[in-house]
Short mmCIF file of C-alpha atoms in Angstrom, two decimals:
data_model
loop_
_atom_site.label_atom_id
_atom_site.label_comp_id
_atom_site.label_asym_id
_atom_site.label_seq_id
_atom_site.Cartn_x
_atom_site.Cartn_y
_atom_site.Cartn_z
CA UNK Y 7 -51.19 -16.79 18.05
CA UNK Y 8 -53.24 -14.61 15.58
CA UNK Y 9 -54.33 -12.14 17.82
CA UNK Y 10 -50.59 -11.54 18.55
CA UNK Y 11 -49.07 -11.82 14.98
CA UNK Y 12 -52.19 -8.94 13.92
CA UNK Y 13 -50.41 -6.79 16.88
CA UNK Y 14 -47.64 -7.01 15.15
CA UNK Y 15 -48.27 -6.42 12.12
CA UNK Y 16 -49.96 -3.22 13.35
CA UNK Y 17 -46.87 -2.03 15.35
CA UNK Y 18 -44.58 -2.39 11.97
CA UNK Y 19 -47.12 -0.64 10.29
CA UNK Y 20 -47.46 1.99 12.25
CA UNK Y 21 -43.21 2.13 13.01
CA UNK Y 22 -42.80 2.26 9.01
CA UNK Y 23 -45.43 4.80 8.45
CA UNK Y 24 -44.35 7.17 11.19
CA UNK Y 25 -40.82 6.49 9.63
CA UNK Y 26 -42.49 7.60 6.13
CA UNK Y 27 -43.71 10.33 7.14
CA UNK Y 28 -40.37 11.69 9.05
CA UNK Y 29 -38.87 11.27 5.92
CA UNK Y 30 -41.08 13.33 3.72
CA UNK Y 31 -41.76 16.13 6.50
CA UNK Y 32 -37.85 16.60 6.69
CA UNK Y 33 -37.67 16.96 3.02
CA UNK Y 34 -40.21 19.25 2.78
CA UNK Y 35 -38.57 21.37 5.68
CA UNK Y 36 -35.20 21.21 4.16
CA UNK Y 37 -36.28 22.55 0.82
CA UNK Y 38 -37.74 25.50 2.92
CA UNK Y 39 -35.13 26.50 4.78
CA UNK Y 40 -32.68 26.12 1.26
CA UNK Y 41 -35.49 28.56 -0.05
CA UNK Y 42 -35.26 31.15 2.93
CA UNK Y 43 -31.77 30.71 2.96
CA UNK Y 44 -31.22 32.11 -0.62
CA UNK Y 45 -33.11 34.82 0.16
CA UNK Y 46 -32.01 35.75 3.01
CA UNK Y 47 -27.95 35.24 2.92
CA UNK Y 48 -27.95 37.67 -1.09
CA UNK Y 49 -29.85 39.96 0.96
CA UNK Y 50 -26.75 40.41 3.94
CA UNK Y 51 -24.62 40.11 1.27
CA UNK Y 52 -25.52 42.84 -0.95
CA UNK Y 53 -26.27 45.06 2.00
CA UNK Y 54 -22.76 44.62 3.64
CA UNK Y 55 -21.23 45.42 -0.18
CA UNK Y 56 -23.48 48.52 -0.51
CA UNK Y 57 -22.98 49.85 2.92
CA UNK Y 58 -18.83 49.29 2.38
CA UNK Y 59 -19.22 51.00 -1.58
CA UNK Y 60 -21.30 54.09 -0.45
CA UNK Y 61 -19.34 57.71 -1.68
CA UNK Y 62 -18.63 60.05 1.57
CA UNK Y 63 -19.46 63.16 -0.14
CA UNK Y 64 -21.87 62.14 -3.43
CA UNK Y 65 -21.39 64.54 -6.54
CA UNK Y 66 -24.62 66.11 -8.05
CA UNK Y 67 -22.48 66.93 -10.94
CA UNK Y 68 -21.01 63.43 -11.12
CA UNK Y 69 -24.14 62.10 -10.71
CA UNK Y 70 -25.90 64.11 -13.71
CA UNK Y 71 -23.28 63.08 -16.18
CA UNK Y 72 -23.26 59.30 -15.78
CA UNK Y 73 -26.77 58.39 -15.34
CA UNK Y 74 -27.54 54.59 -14.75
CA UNK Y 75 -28.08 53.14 -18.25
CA UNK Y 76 -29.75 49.86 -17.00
CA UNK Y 77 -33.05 50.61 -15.20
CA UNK Y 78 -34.38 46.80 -15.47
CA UNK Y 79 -37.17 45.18 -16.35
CA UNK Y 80 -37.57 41.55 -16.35
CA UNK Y 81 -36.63 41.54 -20.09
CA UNK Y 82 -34.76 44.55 -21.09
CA UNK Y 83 -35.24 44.23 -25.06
CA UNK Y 84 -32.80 47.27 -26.05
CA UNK Y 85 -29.24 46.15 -26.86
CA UNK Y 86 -27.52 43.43 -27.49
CA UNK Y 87 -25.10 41.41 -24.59
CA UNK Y 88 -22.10 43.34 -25.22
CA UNK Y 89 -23.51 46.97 -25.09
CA UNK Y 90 -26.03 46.34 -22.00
CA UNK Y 91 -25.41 47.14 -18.47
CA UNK Y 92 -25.32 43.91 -16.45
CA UNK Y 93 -25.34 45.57 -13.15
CA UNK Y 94 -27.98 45.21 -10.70
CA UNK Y 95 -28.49 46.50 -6.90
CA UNK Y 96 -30.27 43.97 -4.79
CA UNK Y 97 -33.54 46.24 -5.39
CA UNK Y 98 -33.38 45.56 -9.30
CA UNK Y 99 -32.50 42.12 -8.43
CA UNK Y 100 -36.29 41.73 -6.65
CA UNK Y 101 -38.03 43.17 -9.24
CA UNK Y 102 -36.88 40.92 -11.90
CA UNK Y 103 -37.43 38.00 -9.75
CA UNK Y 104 -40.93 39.15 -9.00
CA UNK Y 105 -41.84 39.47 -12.45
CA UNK Y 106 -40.03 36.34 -13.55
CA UNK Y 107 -42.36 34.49 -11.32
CA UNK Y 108 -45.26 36.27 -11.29
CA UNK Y 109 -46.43 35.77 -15.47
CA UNK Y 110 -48.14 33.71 -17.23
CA UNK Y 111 -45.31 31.46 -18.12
CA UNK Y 112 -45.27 30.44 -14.63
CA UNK Y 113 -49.29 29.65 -14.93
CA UNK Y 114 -49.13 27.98 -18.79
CA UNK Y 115 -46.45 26.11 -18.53
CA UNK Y 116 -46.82 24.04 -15.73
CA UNK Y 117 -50.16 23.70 -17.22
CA UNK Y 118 -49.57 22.09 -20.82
CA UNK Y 119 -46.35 20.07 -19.23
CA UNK Y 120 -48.80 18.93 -16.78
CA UNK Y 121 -51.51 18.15 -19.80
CA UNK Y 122 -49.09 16.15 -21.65
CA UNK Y 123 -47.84 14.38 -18.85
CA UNK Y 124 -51.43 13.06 -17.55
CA UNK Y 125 -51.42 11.93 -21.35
CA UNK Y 126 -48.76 10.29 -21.09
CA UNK Y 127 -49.71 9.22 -17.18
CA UNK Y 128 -45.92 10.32 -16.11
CA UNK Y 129 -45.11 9.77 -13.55
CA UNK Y 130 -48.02 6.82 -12.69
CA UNK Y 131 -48.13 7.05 -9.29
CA UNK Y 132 -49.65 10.55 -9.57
CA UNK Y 133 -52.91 8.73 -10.62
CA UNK Y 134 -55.59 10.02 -13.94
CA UNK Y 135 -58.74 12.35 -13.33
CA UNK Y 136 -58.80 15.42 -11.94
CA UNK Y 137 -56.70 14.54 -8.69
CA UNK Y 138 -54.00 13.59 -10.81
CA UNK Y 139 -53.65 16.48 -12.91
CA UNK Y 140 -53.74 18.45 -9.77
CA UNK Y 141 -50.71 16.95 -8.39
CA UNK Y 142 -48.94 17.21 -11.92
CA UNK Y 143 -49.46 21.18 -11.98
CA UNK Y 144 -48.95 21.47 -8.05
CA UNK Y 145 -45.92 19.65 -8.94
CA UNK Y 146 -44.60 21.83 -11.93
CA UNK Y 147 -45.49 24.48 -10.67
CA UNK Y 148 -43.87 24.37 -7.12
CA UNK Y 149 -40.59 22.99 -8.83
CA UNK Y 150 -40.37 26.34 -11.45
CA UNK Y 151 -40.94 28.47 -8.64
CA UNK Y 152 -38.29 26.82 -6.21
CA UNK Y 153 -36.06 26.85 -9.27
CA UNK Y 154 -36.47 30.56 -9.98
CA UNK Y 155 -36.28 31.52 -5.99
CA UNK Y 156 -32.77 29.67 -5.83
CA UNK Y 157 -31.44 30.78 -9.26
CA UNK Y 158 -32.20 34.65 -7.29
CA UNK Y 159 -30.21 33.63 -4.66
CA UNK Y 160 -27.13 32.59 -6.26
CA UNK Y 161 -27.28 35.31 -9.01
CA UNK Y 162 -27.07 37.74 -6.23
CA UNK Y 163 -24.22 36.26 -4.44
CA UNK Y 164 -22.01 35.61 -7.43
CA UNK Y 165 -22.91 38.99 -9.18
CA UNK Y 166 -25.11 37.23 -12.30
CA UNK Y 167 -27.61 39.11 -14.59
CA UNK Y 168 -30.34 36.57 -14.61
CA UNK Y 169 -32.01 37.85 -17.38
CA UNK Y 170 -32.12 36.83 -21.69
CA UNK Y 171 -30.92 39.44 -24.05
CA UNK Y 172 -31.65 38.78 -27.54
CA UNK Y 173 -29.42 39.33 -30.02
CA UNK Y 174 -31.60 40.63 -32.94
CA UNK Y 175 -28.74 41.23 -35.27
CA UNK Y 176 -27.16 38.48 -36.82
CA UNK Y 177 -27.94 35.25 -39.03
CA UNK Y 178 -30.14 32.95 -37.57
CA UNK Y 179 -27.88 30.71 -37.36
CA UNK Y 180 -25.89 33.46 -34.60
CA UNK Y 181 -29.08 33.85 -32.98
CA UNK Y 182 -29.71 30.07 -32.62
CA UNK Y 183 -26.14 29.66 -30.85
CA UNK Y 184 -26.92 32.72 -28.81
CA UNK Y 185 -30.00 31.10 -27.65
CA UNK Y 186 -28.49 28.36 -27.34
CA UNK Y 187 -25.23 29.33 -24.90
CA UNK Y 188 -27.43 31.79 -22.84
CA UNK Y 189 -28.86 28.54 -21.29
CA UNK Y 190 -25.42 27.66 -19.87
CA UNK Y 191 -23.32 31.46 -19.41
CA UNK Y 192 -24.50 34.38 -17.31
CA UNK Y 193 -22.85 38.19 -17.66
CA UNK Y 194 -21.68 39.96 -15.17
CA UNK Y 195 -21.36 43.40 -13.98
CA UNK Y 196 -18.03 43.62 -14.85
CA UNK Y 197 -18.15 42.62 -17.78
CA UNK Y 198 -17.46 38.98 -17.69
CA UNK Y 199 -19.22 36.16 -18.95
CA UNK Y 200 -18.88 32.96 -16.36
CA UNK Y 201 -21.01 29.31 -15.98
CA UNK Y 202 -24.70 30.39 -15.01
CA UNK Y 203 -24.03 28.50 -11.91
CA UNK Y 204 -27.34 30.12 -10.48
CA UNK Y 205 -29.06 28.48 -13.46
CA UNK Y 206 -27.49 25.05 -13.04
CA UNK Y 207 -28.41 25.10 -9.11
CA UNK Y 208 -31.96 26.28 -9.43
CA UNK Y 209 -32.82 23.80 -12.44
CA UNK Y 210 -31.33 20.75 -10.54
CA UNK Y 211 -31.77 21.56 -6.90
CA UNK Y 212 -35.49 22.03 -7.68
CA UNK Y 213 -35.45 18.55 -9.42
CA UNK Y 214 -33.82 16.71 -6.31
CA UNK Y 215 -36.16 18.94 -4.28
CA UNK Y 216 -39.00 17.63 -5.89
CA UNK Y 217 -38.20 14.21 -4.75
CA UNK Y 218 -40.00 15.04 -1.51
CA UNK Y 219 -43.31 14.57 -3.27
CA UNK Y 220 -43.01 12.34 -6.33
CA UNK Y 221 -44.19 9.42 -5.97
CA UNK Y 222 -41.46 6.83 -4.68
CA UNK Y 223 -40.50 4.91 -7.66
CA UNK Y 224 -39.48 8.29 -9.51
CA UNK Y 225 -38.01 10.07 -6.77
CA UNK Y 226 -34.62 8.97 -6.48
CA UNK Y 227 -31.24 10.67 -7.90
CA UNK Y 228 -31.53 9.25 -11.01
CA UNK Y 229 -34.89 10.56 -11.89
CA UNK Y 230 -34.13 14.04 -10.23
CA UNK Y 231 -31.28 14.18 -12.77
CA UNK Y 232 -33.58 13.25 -15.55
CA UNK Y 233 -35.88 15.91 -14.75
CA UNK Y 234 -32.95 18.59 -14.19
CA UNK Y 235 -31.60 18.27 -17.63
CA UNK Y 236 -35.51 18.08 -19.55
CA UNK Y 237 -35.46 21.45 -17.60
CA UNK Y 238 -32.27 22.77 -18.97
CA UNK Y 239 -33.66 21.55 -22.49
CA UNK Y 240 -36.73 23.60 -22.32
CA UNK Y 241 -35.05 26.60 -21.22
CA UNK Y 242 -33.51 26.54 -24.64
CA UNK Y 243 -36.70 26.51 -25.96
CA UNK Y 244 -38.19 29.38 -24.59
CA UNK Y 245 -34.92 31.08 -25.41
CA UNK Y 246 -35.62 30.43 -28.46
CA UNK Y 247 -38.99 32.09 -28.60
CA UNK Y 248 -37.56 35.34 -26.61
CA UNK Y 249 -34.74 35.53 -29.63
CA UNK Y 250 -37.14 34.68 -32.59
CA UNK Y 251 -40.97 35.90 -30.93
CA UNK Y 252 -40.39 39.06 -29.93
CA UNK Y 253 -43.83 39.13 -28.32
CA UNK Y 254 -42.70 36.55 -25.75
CA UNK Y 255 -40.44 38.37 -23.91
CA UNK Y 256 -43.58 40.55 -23.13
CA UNK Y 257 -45.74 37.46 -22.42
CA UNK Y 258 -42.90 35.99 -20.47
CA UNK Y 259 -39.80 37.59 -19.13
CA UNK Y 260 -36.92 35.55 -17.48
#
């Protein structure tokens, strides 16, 4: 009778941890393809709008007198949001994405989030030592860089300028609440100012995302919510240091 309950037992285990692992590897997957798919479908998009919008016969003269007033960089400091250009080809749209991700934002702060969460030993299932810290950073760091990838995507397909403008004039108080609503409204080129939907869906979809690694008593809904919104709160914060450091915007461009 032992020898067949310890068969058994090593058939469930081996049934729940091929099960386990199903689970995870489809996660993972998903949150690749979700990647690839935002930057692949702005890509048609913006090529099927450019090839419909192209002039038959292009004027030299026409094209001498109204120069493009926007060339972009990651943070264009000149201006304020009312004056700038918030037009972008798909081209422009690369380059600030590449430099959004590719600073030392991207490197530091992962790296003291990480710090003060192996302080803290959030979440515990990611362990102490060196391993621990590893998985914290791995962890922050995969999750801004998902969130920035899909914020690209849906910026591109619903015509947002991803980027902060400070407002340099003003009270502080004016420059707070401008800080404060560029978290939550994007411009557009025409003019408009709408919901920074592509903000919301990178913040949060990276947060559910992450779910494929955490550990499994943090990586439900409720958590990935959690984690979504202490996301939106510290992009206030480092609005806050593009409007008030003007340094930062330098150091680390959105």
């Amino acid at each position: 009778m032992q020898g067949r309950e310890f068969k058994e037992k090593i058939v469930e285990t081996s049934r729940l941890l091929n099960s386990y692992l199903v689970h995870r590897t489809s996660l993972i997957l998903s949150a690749v393809v979700l990647c690839l798919l935002c930057l692949v479908v702005p890509a048609f998009v913006q090529g099927q709008e450019s090839a419909a919008s192209l002039p038959s016969a292009p004027s030299p003269k026409a094209s001498a007198e109204t120069p493009r007033p926007n060339v972009p960089s990651a943070t264009t400091p000149a201006g304020t949001p009312r004056t700038v250009d918030h037009s972008l080809t798909f081209g422009e749209r690369v380059h600030v994405y590449r430099h959004s991700v590719f600073n030392p934002e991207t490197i530091l702060g992962p790296a003291i989030a990480s710090g003060i969460n192996q302080w803290r030993n959030q979440p515990p299932g990611f362990g102490q030592g060196a391993e621990g810290y590893g998985d914290r950073i791995g962890s922050a760091f995969g999750r801004t860089v998902i969130s920035k990838t899909i914020t690209f995507g849906f910026a591109a397909i619903d015509g947002e300028d991803p980027r902060y403008f400070p407002l340099k004039n003003g009270s502080g108080w004016a420059r707070t609440r401008h800080a404060f609503v560029s978290a939550f409204v994007s411009s557009t080129a025409s003019g408009r100012r709408i919901p920074a939907f592509s903000h919301f869906a990178g913040t949060y979809s990276a947060a559910f995302i992450s779910n494929a690694w955490y550990p499994d008593n943090q990586a439900n809904a409720a958590f990935a919510a959690r984690r979504g919104s202490i996301s939106m709160g510290v992009s206030i914060g480092l609005n806050l240091l593009r409007e008030f450091v003007p340094h930062f915007n330098s150091v680390a461009p959105r």
